[in-house]
Coordinates of C-alpha atoms and ligand atoms in Angstrom, one line a residue:
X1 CA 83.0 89.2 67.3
X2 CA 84.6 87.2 64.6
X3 CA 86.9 85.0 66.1
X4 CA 86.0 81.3 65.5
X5 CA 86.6 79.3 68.4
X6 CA 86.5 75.5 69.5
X7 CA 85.2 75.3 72.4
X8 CA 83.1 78.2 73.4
X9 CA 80.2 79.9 71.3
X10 CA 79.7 83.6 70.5
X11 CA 77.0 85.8 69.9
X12 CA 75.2 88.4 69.8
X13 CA 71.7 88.3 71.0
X14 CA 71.0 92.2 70.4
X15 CA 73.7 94.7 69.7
X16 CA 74.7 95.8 73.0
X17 CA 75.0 92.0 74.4
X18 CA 77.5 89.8 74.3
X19 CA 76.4 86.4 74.8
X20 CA 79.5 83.8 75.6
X21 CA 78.6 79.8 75.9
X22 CA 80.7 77.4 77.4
X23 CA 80.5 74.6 74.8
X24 CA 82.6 71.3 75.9
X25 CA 79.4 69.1 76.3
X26 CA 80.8 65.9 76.3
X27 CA 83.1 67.0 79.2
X28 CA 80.5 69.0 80.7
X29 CA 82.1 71.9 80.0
X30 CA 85.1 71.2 81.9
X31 CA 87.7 74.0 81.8
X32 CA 90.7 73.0 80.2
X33 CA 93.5 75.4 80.0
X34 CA 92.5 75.6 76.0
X35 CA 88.7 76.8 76.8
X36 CA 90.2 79.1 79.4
X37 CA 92.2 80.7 76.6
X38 CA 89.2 81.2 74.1
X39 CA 87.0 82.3 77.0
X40 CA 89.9 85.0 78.2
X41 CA 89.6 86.2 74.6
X42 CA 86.2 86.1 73.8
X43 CA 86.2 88.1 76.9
X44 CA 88.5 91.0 76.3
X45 CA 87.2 91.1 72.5
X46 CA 83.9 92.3 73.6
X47 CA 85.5 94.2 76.6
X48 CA 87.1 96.1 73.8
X49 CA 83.6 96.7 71.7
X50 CA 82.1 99.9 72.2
X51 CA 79.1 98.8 71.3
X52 CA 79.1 96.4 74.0
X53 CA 77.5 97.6 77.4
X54 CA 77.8 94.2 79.1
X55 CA 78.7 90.4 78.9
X56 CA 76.7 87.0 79.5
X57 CA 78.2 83.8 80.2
X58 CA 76.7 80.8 80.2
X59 CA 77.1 76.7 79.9
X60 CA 74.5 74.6 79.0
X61 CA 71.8 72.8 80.4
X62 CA 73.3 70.5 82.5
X63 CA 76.7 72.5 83.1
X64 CA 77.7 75.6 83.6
X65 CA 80.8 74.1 83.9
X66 CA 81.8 70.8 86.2
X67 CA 85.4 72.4 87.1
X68 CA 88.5 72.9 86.3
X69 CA 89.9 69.7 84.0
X70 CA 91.0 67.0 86.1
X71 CA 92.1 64.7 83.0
X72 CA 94.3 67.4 82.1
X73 CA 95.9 68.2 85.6
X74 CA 95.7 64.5 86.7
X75 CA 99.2 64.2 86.0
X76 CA 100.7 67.5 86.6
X77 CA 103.5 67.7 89.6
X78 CA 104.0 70.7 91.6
X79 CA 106.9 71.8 90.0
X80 CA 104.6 72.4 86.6
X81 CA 101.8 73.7 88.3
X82 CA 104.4 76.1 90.1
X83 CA 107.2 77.0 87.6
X84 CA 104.1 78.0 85.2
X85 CA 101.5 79.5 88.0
X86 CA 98.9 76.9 86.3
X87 CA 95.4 78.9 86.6
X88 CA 97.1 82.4 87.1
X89 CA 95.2 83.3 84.2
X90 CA 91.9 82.7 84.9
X91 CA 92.0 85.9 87.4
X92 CA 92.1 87.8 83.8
X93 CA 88.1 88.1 84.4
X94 CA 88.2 90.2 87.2
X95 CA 90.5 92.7 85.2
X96 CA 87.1 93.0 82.3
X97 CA 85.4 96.7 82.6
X98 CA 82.2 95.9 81.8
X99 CA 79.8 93.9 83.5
X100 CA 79.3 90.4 83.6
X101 CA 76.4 88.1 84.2
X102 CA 76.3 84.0 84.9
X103 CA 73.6 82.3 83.7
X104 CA 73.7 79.3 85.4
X105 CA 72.1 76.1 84.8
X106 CA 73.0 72.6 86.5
X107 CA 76.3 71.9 87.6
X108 CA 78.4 75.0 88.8
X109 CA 81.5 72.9 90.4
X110 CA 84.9 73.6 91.1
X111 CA 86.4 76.1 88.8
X112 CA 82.8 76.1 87.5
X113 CA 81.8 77.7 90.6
X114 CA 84.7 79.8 91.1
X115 CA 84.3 80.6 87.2
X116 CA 80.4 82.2 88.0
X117 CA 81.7 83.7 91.5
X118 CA 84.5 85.6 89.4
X119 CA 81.2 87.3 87.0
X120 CA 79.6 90.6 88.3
X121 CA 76.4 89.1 88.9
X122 CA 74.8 85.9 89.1
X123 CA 71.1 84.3 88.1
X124 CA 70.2 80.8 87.9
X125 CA 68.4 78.6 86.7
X126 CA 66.2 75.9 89.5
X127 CA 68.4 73.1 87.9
X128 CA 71.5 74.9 89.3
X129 CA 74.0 72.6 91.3
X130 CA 76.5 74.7 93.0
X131 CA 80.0 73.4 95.0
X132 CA 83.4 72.9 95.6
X133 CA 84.2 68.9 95.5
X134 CA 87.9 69.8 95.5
X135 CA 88.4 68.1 98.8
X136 CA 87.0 64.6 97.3
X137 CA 90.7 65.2 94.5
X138 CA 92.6 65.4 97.0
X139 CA 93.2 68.9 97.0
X140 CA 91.4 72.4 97.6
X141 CA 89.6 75.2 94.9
X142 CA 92.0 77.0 93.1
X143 CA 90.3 79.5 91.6
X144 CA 89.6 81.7 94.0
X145 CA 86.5 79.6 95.5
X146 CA 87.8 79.7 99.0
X147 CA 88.2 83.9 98.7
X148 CA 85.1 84.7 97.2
X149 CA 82.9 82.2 98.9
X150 CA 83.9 84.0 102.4
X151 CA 83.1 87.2 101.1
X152 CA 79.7 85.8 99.8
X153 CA 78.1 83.4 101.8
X154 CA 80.6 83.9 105.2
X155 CA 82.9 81.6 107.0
X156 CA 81.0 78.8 108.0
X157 CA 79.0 77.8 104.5
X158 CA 81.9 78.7 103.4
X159 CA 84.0 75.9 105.5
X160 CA 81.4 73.5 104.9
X161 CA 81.4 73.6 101.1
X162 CA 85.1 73.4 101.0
X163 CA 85.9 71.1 103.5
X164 CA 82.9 68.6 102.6
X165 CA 82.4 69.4 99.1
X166 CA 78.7 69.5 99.1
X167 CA 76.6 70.5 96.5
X168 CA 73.8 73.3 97.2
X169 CA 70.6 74.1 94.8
X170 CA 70.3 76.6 93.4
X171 CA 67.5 77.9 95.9
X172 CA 69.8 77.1 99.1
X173 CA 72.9 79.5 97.2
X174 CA 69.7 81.8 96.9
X175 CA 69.2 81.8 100.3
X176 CA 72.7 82.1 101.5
X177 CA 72.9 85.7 98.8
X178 CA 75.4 83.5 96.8
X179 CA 73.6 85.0 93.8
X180 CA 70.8 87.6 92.6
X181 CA 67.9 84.9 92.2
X182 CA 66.9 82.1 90.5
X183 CA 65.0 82.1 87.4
X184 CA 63.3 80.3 84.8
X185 CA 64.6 80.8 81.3
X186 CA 67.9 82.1 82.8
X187 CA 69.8 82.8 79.4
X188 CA 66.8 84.7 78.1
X189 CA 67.0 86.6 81.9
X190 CA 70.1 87.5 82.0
X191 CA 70.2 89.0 78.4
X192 CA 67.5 91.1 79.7
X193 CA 69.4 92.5 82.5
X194 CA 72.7 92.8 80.1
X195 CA 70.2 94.3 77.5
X196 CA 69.3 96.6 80.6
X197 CA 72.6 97.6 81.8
X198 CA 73.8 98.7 78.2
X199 CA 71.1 101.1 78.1
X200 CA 72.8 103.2 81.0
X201 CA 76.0 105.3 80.2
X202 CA 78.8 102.9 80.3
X203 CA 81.0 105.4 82.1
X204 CA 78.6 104.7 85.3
X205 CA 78.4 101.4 84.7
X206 CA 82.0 100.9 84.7
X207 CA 82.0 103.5 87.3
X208 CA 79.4 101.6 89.8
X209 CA 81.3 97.8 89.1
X210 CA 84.6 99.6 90.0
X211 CA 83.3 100.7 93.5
X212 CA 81.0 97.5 94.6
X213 CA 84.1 95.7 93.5
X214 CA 86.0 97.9 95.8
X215 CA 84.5 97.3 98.6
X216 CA 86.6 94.0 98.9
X217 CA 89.7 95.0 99.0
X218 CA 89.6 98.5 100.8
X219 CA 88.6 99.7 104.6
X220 CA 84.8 101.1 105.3
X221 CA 86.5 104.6 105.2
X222 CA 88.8 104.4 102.2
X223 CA 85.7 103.0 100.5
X224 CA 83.7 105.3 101.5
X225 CA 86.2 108.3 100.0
X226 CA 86.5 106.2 97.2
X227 CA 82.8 106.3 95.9
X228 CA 82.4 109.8 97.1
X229 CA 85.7 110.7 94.6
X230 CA 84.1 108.9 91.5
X231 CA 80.7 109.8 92.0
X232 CA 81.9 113.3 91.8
X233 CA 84.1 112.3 89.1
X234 CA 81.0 111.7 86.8
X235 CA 80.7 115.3 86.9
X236 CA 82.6 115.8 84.6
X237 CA 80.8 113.5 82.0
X238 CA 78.2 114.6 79.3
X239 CA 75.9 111.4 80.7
X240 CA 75.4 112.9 84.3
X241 CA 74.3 116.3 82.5
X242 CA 72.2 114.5 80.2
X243 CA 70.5 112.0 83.2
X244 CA 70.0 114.7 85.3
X245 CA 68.5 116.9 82.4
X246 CA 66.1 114.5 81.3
X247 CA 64.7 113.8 84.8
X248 CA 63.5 117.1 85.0
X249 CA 62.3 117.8 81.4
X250 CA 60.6 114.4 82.2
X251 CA 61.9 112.5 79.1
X252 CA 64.2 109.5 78.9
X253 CA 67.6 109.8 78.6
X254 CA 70.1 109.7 75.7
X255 CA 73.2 108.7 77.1
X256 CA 76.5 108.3 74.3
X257 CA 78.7 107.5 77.1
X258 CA 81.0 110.5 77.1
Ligands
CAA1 N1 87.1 67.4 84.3 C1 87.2 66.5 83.2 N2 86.2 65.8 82.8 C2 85.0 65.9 83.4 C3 84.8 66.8 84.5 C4 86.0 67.5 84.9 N3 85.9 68.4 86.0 N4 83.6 66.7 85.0 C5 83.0 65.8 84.2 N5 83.8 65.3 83.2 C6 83.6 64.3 82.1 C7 83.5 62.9 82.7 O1 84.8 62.4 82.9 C8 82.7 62.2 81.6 O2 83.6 62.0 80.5 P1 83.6 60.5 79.9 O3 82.3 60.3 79.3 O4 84.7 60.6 78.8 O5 83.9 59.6 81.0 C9 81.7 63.3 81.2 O6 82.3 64.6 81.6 C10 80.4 63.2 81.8 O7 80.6 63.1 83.2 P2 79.9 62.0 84.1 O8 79.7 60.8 83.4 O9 80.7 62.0 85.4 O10 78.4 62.7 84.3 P3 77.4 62.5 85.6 O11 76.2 63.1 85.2 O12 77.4 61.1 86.0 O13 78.1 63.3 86.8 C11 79.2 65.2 87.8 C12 78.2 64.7 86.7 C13 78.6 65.0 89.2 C14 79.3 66.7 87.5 C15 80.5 64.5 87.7 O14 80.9 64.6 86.3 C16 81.6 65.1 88.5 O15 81.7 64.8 89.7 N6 82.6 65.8 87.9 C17 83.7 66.4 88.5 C18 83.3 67.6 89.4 C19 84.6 68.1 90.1 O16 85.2 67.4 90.9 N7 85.0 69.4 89.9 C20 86.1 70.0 90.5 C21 87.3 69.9 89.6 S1 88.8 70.4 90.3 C22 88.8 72.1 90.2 O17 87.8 72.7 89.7 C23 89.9 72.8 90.8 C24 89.8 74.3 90.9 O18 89.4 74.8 91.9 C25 90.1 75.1 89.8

């Protein structure tokens, strides 16, 4: 990844990782329509990398991210944030193929939380302050918080976040199944699992995000069909031959993802 970028970092923690930080720390990483642009980039450039099997995302100690910029959109009138659907683009993360993990430390707010809701899967650290203080603006989440928190946590934690913008630990969004768990050393974690993922064939890792993520927007039955279709669809790859082989020769697999 070459790009050289302003407010986010890049790396590459092992060949097959991504590694994307969130690095406005005087604003505690508040996501201004400029970081959203680099992040969207940063995002499809590795998307694009065949040697990339999956994605981390991450803020810093304090932040994650403290929401969307509210010095920038202070002074915005509806007919801007209309005529140019402001935050339209930050649904571009749901569009990525490969996985991505949130490693989140300290304050996950607003767009910060809608920004770790929108990743495939989420770890945190105990610091982790997760909420959606919208409501103390003057206005609601915009970044798909409402949405995803339903489907995640259900109606009522759901209501009460939104509607009293409380902030939970990172052990109470544990408990509610808001994420995977939390974790010391959360970066060092989630590069692990990312390191993990990669080693599977990325055509069943794309395959198995595509159907979880499924499951959202289709009926029990259509799902259902659905994941029966493309797990028969990985027939037709060299990886399932390959898995399947090397279980019974009792070796580990090769995959190459064809
Ligand atoms: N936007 C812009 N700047 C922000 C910011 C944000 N969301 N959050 C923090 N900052 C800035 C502060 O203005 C401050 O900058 P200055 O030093 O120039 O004044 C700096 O970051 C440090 O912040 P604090 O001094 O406030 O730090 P703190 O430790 O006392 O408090 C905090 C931390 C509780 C997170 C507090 O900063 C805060 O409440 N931030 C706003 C959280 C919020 O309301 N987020 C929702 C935004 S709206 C949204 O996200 C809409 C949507 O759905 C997309």
């Amino acid at each position: 990844m070459s790009t050289q970028y302003e407010h986010i970092l890049t790396s590459r923690p092992n060949p097959s990782v991504a590694l994307i930080t969130l690095n406005r720390p005087k604003a505690l990483n508040a996501l201004s329509t400029p970081l959203f642009l680099e992040l969207n980039k940063a995002l499809f450039e590795a998307d694009a990398d065949q040697a990339i099997g999956a994605i981390v995302l991450t803020g810093s100690e304090k932040a994650f991210a403290a929401g969307a910029d509210i010095k920038e959109m202070k002074d915005k009138e509806f007919s801007d944030v209309y005529k140019n659907n402001f935050l339209a683009n930050w649904g571009e993360l749901s569009r990525l193929r490969k996985p991505v993990i949130a490693a989140v430390s300290g304050y996950a707010l607003g767009g910060g939380c809608e920004l770790a809701l929108m990743c495939d899967i989420i770890l945190a650290s105990p610091t982790a302050k997760f909420g959606q203080p919208e409501i103390n603006l003057g206005v609601i989440p915009g970044g798909g918080g409402s949405q995803r928190l339903v489907r995640a946590i259900g109606k009522s934690r759901a209501m009460e976040l939104v509607l009293t913008g409380r902030m939970v630990s990172a052990q109470e969004a544990d408990q509610w199944g808001m994420i995977s768990r939390v974790t010391d050393n959360v970066v060092e974690e989630a590069v692990k699992m990312a390191t993990e993922i990669s080693s599977k064939g990325q055509i069943a890792i794309q395959a198995g995000k595509e159907v979880v993520n499924a499951a959202y927007e289709l009926t029990l039955a259509e799902g259902l069909r659905f994941e029966r279709r493309t797990f028969h669809g990985l027939f037709a790859t060299k990886d399932q031959e390959e898995g399947m082989t090397a279980f019974v020769e009792k070796r580990k697999a090769n995959f190459t993802h064809l």
